[in-house]
Amino acid sequence: MKLQDLVEQFAENVVAQNEAIFRGDARTGNKHARKYGAAVDKLLAHGNAGRDALCVLLKHERMDVRVMAAAHLLRYRTAEAKAVLEEAAKGQGLVPFGAQQALKRWEEGNWELDPEQP
């Protein structure tokens, strides 16, 4: 599968998960979370090429997609990812809360979405 296809799969499933959550459908939301999780795992398995491909989502039109991509790119593109998360964290609601939590975990040293490989 091409990197671009994985990036699209990631974005589509982030959107679908959030739409399911807003409808109160946790089961469907979890299904989409597994799908975007699988897509990001495949991207990260490509090393920095996969991370670079994911970086395009830092400028996505939807905040939920930007935030999820930024959360996964904190170690690799710290300044850019933090800027996305800090902007989103100013709002209210589920997505800003997620941005706040990602920043908090990063500052605490408990962030592990893309740990450095030995």
CSV table of N, CA and C in Angstrom, one decimal:
chain,number,residue,atom,x,y,z
A,1,MET,N,0.8,-1.2,0.0
A,1,MET,CA,0.0,0.0,0.0
A,1,MET,C,0.9,1.2,0.0
A,2,LYS,N,0.5,2.2,-0.8
A,2,LYS,CA,1.3,3.5,-0.9
A,2,LYS,C,1.1,4.3,0.4
A,3,LEU,N,2.2,5.0,0.7
A,3,LEU,CA,2.1,5.9,1.9
A,3,LEU,C,0.9,6.8,1.9
A,4,GLN,N,0.7,7.4,0.7
A,4,GLN,CA,-0.4,8.4,0.6
A,4,GLN,C,-1.8,7.7,0.9
A,5,ASP,N,-1.9,6.4,0.5
A,5,ASP,CA,-3.1,5.7,0.8
A,5,ASP,C,-3.3,5.5,2.3
A,6,LEU,N,-2.2,5.2,2.9
A,6,LEU,CA,-2.2,5.0,4.4
A,6,LEU,C,-2.6,6.3,5.1
A,7,VAL,N,-2.0,7.5,4.6
A,7,VAL,CA,-2.4,8.8,5.2
A,7,VAL,C,-3.9,9.1,5.0
A,8,GLU,N,-4.4,8.8,3.8
A,8,GLU,CA,-5.8,9.0,3.6
A,8,GLU,C,-6.7,8.1,4.5
A,9,GLN,N,-6.2,6.8,4.7
A,9,GLN,CA,-6.9,5.9,5.5
A,9,GLN,C,-6.9,6.4,7.0
A,10,PHE,N,-5.8,6.9,7.4
A,10,PHE,CA,-5.7,7.5,8.7
A,10,PHE,C,-6.7,8.6,8.9
A,11,ALA,N,-6.7,9.6,8.0
A,11,ALA,CA,-7.6,10.8,8.1
A,11,ALA,C,-9.0,10.4,8.0
A,12,GLU,N,-9.4,9.5,7.1
A,12,GLU,CA,-10.8,9.1,7.0
A,12,GLU,C,-11.3,8.4,8.2
A,13,ASN,N,-10.5,7.6,8.9
A,13,ASN,CA,-10.9,6.9,10.0
A,13,ASN,C,-10.9,7.8,11.3
A,14,VAL,N,-10.1,8.8,11.4
A,14,VAL,CA,-10.1,9.7,12.5
A,14,VAL,C,-11.5,10.5,12.4
A,15,VAL,N,-11.8,10.9,11.2
A,15,VAL,CA,-13.1,11.6,11.0
A,15,VAL,C,-14.2,10.7,11.3
A,16,ALA,N,-14.2,9.5,10.8
A,16,ALA,CA,-15.3,8.5,11.1
A,16,ALA,C,-15.5,8.2,12.6
A,17,GLN,N,-14.3,8.1,13.3
A,17,GLN,CA,-14.4,7.8,14.7
A,17,GLN,C,-15.0,9.0,15.4
A,18,ASN,N,-14.6,10.2,15.1
A,18,ASN,CA,-15.2,11.4,15.8
A,18,ASN,C,-16.7,11.5,15.5
A,19,GLU,N,-17.1,11.3,14.3
A,19,GLU,CA,-18.5,11.4,13.9
A,19,GLU,C,-19.3,10.3,14.7
A,20,ALA,N,-18.8,9.1,14.8
A,20,ALA,CA,-19.4,8.1,15.6
A,20,ALA,C,-19.5,8.4,17.1
A,21,ILE,N,-18.5,9.0,17.6
A,21,ILE,CA,-18.5,9.4,19.0
A,21,ILE,C,-19.6,10.5,19.2
A,22,PHE,N,-19.7,11.5,18.3
A,22,PHE,CA,-20.6,12.5,18.5
A,22,PHE,C,-22.1,12.0,18.4
A,23,ARG,N,-22.2,10.9,17.7
A,23,ARG,CA,-23.6,10.2,17.6
A,23,ARG,C,-23.8,9.3,18.8
A,24,GLY,N,-22.8,9.1,19.6
A,24,GLY,CA,-23.0,8.2,20.8
A,24,GLY,C,-22.8,6.8,20.4
A,25,ASP,N,-22.1,6.5,19.3
A,25,ASP,CA,-21.9,5.1,18.9
A,25,ASP,C,-20.4,4.7,19.1
A,26,ALA,N,-20.2,4.3,20.4
A,26,ALA,CA,-18.8,4.0,20.8
A,26,ALA,C,-18.3,2.8,20.0
A,27,ARG,N,-19.1,1.8,19.7
A,27,ARG,CA,-18.7,0.6,19.1
A,27,ARG,C,-18.1,0.9,17.7
A,28,THR,N,-18.8,1.7,16.9
A,28,THR,CA,-18.3,2.1,15.6
A,28,THR,C,-17.1,3.0,15.7
A,29,GLY,N,-17.1,3.9,16.7
A,29,GLY,CA,-15.9,4.7,17.0
A,29,GLY,C,-14.7,3.9,17.2
A,30,ASN,N,-14.8,2.9,18.0
A,30,ASN,CA,-13.7,2.0,18.3
A,30,ASN,C,-13.2,1.3,17.1
A,31,LYS,N,-14.1,0.9,16.2
A,31,LYS,CA,-13.8,0.2,15.0
A,31,LYS,C,-12.9,1.1,14.1
A,32,HIS,N,-13.3,2.4,14.0
A,32,HIS,CA,-12.5,3.3,13.2
A,32,HIS,C,-11.2,3.7,13.9
A,33,ALA,N,-11.2,3.7,15.2
A,33,ALA,CA,-9.9,3.9,16.0
A,33,ALA,C,-8.9,2.8,15.7
A,34,ARG,N,-9.4,1.6,15.6
A,34,ARG,CA,-8.5,0.5,15.3
A,34,ARG,C,-7.9,0.6,13.8
A,35,LYS,N,-8.8,1.1,12.9
A,35,LYS,CA,-8.4,1.2,11.5
A,35,LYS,C,-7.3,2.4,11.4
A,36,TYR,N,-7.5,3.5,12.1
A,36,TYR,CA,-6.5,4.6,11.9
A,36,TYR,C,-5.3,4.2,12.7
A,37,GLY,N,-5.4,3.4,13.8
A,37,GLY,CA,-4.3,2.9,14.5
A,37,GLY,C,-3.4,2.0,13.6
A,38,ALA,N,-4.1,1.1,12.9
A,38,ALA,CA,-3.4,0.2,12.0
A,38,ALA,C,-2.7,1.0,10.9
A,39,ALA,N,-3.3,2.0,10.4
A,39,ALA,CA,-2.7,2.9,9.3
A,39,ALA,C,-1.5,3.6,9.8
A,40,VAL,N,-1.6,4.2,11.0
A,40,VAL,CA,-0.4,4.9,11.5
A,40,VAL,C,0.7,3.9,11.9
A,41,ASP,N,0.4,2.7,12.3
A,41,ASP,CA,1.4,1.7,12.6
A,41,ASP,C,2.2,1.4,11.3
A,42,LYS,N,1.4,1.2,10.2
A,42,LYS,CA,2.1,0.9,8.9
A,42,LYS,C,2.9,2.1,8.5
A,43,LEU,N,2.4,3.3,8.7
A,43,LEU,CA,3.2,4.5,8.3
A,43,LEU,C,4.5,4.5,9.1
A,44,LEU,N,4.4,4.3,10.4
A,44,LEU,CA,5.6,4.4,11.3
A,44,LEU,C,6.6,3.3,11.0
A,45,ALA,N,6.1,2.2,10.5
A,45,ALA,CA,7.0,1.1,10.1
A,45,ALA,C,7.8,1.4,8.9
A,46,HIS,N,7.5,2.5,8.2
A,46,HIS,CA,8.3,3.0,7.1
A,46,HIS,C,9.3,4.0,7.5
A,47,GLY,N,9.4,4.2,8.9
A,47,GLY,CA,10.4,5.1,9.4
A,47,GLY,C,10.1,6.5,9.1
A,48,ASN,N,11.1,7.3,8.8
A,48,ASN,CA,10.9,8.8,8.6
A,48,ASN,C,10.1,9.1,7.3
A,49,ALA,N,10.2,8.2,6.4
A,49,ALA,CA,9.4,8.4,5.1
A,49,ALA,C,7.9,8.3,5.5
A,50,GLY,N,7.5,7.4,6.4
A,50,GLY,CA,6.1,7.3,6.8
A,50,GLY,C,5.7,8.5,7.6
A,51,ARG,N,6.6,9.0,8.5
A,51,ARG,CA,6.4,10.1,9.3
A,51,ARG,C,6.2,11.4,8.5
A,52,ASP,N,7.1,11.5,7.5
A,52,ASP,CA,7.0,12.7,6.6
A,52,ASP,C,5.6,12.7,5.8
A,53,ALA,N,5.2,11.5,5.4
A,53,ALA,CA,3.9,11.4,4.7
A,53,ALA,C,2.8,11.9,5.7
A,54,LEU,N,2.8,11.5,6.9
A,54,LEU,CA,1.8,11.9,7.9
A,54,LEU,C,1.8,13.4,8.2
A,55,CYS,N,3.0,14.0,8.0
A,55,CYS,CA,3.1,15.4,8.3
A,55,CYS,C,2.1,16.3,7.4
A,56,VAL,N,1.7,15.8,6.3
A,56,VAL,CA,0.8,16.6,5.5
A,56,VAL,C,-0.5,16.9,6.2
A,57,LEU,N,-0.8,16.0,7.1
A,57,LEU,CA,-2.1,16.2,7.9
A,57,LEU,C,-2.0,17.2,9.0
A,58,LEU,N,-0.9,17.8,9.2
A,58,LEU,CA,-0.8,18.9,10.2
A,58,LEU,C,-1.4,20.1,9.7
A,59,LYS,N,-1.7,20.1,8.4
A,59,LYS,CA,-2.4,21.3,7.8
A,59,LYS,C,-3.8,20.9,7.2
A,60,HIS,N,-4.3,19.8,7.7
A,60,HIS,CA,-5.6,19.3,7.2
A,60,HIS,C,-6.7,20.3,7.6
A,61,GLU,N,-7.8,20.3,6.8
A,61,GLU,CA,-8.8,21.2,7.0
A,61,GLU,C,-9.6,21.0,8.3
A,62,ARG,N,-9.6,19.7,8.8
A,62,ARG,CA,-10.3,19.4,10.0
A,62,ARG,C,-9.4,19.3,11.2
A,63,MET,N,-9.8,20.0,12.3
A,63,MET,CA,-9.0,20.0,13.5
A,63,MET,C,-8.8,18.6,14.1
A,64,ASP,N,-9.8,17.7,14.0
A,64,ASP,CA,-9.6,16.4,14.6
A,64,ASP,C,-8.5,15.6,13.9
A,65,VAL,N,-8.4,15.8,12.6
A,65,VAL,CA,-7.3,15.1,11.9
A,65,VAL,C,-6.0,15.7,12.2
A,66,ARG,N,-5.9,17.1,12.2
A,66,ARG,CA,-4.7,17.8,12.6
A,66,ARG,C,-4.2,17.3,14.0
A,67,VAL,N,-5.1,17.3,14.9
A,67,VAL,CA,-4.7,17.0,16.3
A,67,VAL,C,-4.2,15.5,16.4
A,68,MET,N,-4.9,14.6,15.8
A,68,MET,CA,-4.5,13.2,15.9
A,68,MET,C,-3.1,13.0,15.2
A,69,ALA,N,-2.9,13.7,14.0
A,69,ALA,CA,-1.6,13.6,13.4
A,69,ALA,C,-0.5,14.2,14.3
A,70,ALA,N,-0.8,15.4,14.8
A,70,ALA,CA,0.2,16.0,15.7
A,70,ALA,C,0.5,15.2,16.9
A,71,ALA,N,-0.5,14.6,17.5
A,71,ALA,CA,-0.2,13.7,18.6
A,71,ALA,C,0.8,12.6,18.3
A,72,HIS,N,0.7,12.1,17.1
A,72,HIS,CA,1.6,11.0,16.7
A,72,HIS,C,3.0,11.5,16.2
A,73,LEU,N,3.1,12.8,15.9
A,73,LEU,CA,4.3,13.4,15.4
A,73,LEU,C,5.1,14.3,16.4
A,74,LEU,N,4.7,14.2,17.6
A,74,LEU,CA,5.4,15.1,18.6
A,74,LEU,C,6.9,14.8,18.7
A,75,ARG,N,7.3,13.6,18.7
A,75,ARG,CA,8.8,13.4,18.8
A,75,ARG,C,9.5,13.8,17.5
A,76,TYR,N,8.9,13.5,16.4
A,76,TYR,CA,9.5,13.7,15.1
A,76,TYR,C,9.5,15.2,14.6
A,77,ARG,N,8.4,15.8,14.8
A,77,ARG,CA,8.3,17.2,14.4
A,77,ARG,C,7.7,18.0,15.6
A,78,THR,N,8.5,18.1,16.6
A,78,THR,CA,8.0,18.6,17.9
A,78,THR,C,7.4,20.0,17.8
A,79,ALA,N,8.2,21.0,17.2
A,79,ALA,CA,7.7,22.4,17.2
A,79,ALA,C,6.4,22.5,16.4
A,80,GLU,N,6.3,21.8,15.2
A,80,GLU,CA,5.1,21.9,14.4
A,80,GLU,C,3.9,21.2,15.1
A,81,ALA,N,4.2,20.1,15.6
A,81,ALA,CA,3.1,19.3,16.3
A,81,ALA,C,2.6,20.0,17.5
A,82,LYS,N,3.5,20.6,18.3
A,82,LYS,CA,3.1,21.3,19.5
A,82,LYS,C,2.3,22.6,19.1
A,83,ALA,N,2.6,23.2,18.0
A,83,ALA,CA,1.9,24.4,17.6
A,83,ALA,C,0.5,24.0,17.2
A,84,VAL,N,0.3,22.9,16.5
A,84,VAL,CA,-1.1,22.4,16.2
A,84,VAL,C,-1.9,22.1,17.4
A,85,LEU,N,-1.2,21.4,18.4
A,85,LEU,CA,-1.9,21.0,19.6
A,85,LEU,C,-2.3,22.2,20.5
A,86,GLU,N,-1.3,23.1,20.6
A,86,GLU,CA,-1.6,24.3,21.4
A,86,GLU,C,-2.7,25.2,20.9
A,87,GLU,N,-2.8,25.3,19.5
A,87,GLU,CA,-3.9,26.1,18.9
A,87,GLU,C,-5.2,25.4,19.2
A,88,ALA,N,-5.3,24.1,19.0
A,88,ALA,CA,-6.5,23.3,19.2
A,88,ALA,C,-6.9,23.3,20.6
A,89,ALA,N,-5.9,23.3,21.5
A,89,ALA,CA,-6.2,23.2,23.0
A,89,ALA,C,-6.9,24.4,23.5
A,90,LYS,N,-6.9,25.5,22.8
A,90,LYS,CA,-7.6,26.7,23.2
A,90,LYS,C,-9.1,26.6,23.2
A,91,GLY,N,-9.6,25.7,22.4
A,91,GLY,CA,-11.0,25.5,22.3
A,91,GLY,C,-11.6,24.7,23.4
A,92,GLN,N,-12.9,24.4,23.1
A,92,GLN,CA,-13.6,23.5,24.1
A,92,GLN,C,-14.2,22.4,23.3
A,93,GLY,N,-14.4,21.3,24.0
A,93,GLY,CA,-15.0,20.1,23.3
A,93,GLY,C,-14.0,18.9,23.4
A,94,LEU,N,-14.4,17.9,22.7
A,94,LEU,CA,-13.6,16.6,22.7
A,94,LEU,C,-12.3,16.7,22.1
A,95,VAL,N,-12.2,17.3,20.9
A,95,VAL,CA,-10.9,17.4,20.2
A,95,VAL,C,-10.0,18.4,20.9
A,96,PRO,N,-10.4,19.5,21.4
A,96,PRO,CA,-9.4,20.4,22.2
A,96,PRO,C,-9.0,19.7,23.4
A,97,PHE,N,-9.9,18.9,24.1
A,97,PHE,CA,-9.5,18.1,25.2
A,97,PHE,C,-8.4,17.1,24.9
A,98,GLY,N,-8.6,16.4,23.8
A,98,GLY,CA,-7.6,15.5,23.3
A,98,GLY,C,-6.2,16.2,23.1
A,99,ALA,N,-6.3,17.4,22.5
A,99,ALA,CA,-5.0,18.1,22.3
A,99,ALA,C,-4.4,18.5,23.6
A,100,GLN,N,-5.2,18.9,24.6
A,100,GLN,CA,-4.7,19.3,25.9
A,100,GLN,C,-4.0,18.1,26.6
A,101,GLN,N,-4.7,16.9,26.5
A,101,GLN,CA,-4.1,15.7,27.1
A,101,GLN,C,-2.8,15.2,26.4
A,102,ALA,N,-2.8,15.4,25.1
A,102,ALA,CA,-1.5,15.0,24.4
A,102,ALA,C,-0.4,15.9,24.9
A,103,LEU,N,-0.6,17.2,25.0
A,103,LEU,CA,0.4,18.1,25.4
A,103,LEU,C,0.8,17.8,26.9
A,104,LYS,N,-0.2,17.5,27.7
A,104,LYS,CA,0.1,17.2,29.1
A,104,LYS,C,1.0,15.9,29.2
A,105,ARG,N,0.6,14.9,28.5
A,105,ARG,CA,1.4,13.7,28.5
A,105,ARG,C,2.8,13.9,28.0
A,106,TRP,N,3.0,14.8,26.9
A,106,TRP,CA,4.3,15.1,26.4
A,106,TRP,C,5.1,15.8,27.5
A,107,GLU,N,4.6,16.8,28.1
A,107,GLU,CA,5.3,17.5,29.1
A,107,GLU,C,5.7,16.7,30.3
A,108,GLU,N,4.8,15.7,30.7
A,108,GLU,CA,5.1,14.8,31.8
A,108,GLU,C,6.1,13.7,31.4
A,109,GLY,N,6.4,13.6,30.1
A,109,GLY,CA,7.3,12.5,29.7
A,109,GLY,C,6.6,11.2,29.6
A,110,ASN,N,5.3,11.2,29.5
A,110,ASN,CA,4.5,9.9,29.5
A,110,ASN,C,4.0,9.6,28.1
A,111,TRP,N,4.4,10.4,27.1
A,111,TRP,CA,3.9,10.2,25.7
A,111,TRP,C,4.7,9.1,25.0
A,112,GLU,N,3.9,8.2,24.4
A,112,GLU,CA,4.6,7.0,23.8
A,112,GLU,C,4.0,6.6,22.4
A,113,LEU,N,3.4,7.5,21.7
A,113,LEU,CA,2.8,7.2,20.4
A,113,LEU,C,3.8,6.8,19.3
A,114,ASP,N,5.0,7.4,19.4
A,114,ASP,CA,6.0,7.1,18.4
A,114,ASP,C,7.4,7.2,19.1
A,115,PRO,N,7.7,6.2,20.0
A,115,PRO,CA,8.9,6.2,20.8
A,115,PRO,C,10.1,6.0,19.8
A,116,GLU,N,11.2,6.6,20.2
A,116,GLU,CA,12.4,6.5,19.4
A,116,GLU,C,12.8,5.0,19.5
A,117,GLN,N,13.3,4.6,18.3
A,117,GLN,CA,13.8,3.2,18.2
A,117,GLN,C,15.2,3.2,18.7
A,118,PRO,N,15.6,2.1,19.4
A,118,PRO,CA,17.0,2.0,19.9
A,118,PRO,C,18.0,1.9,18.8
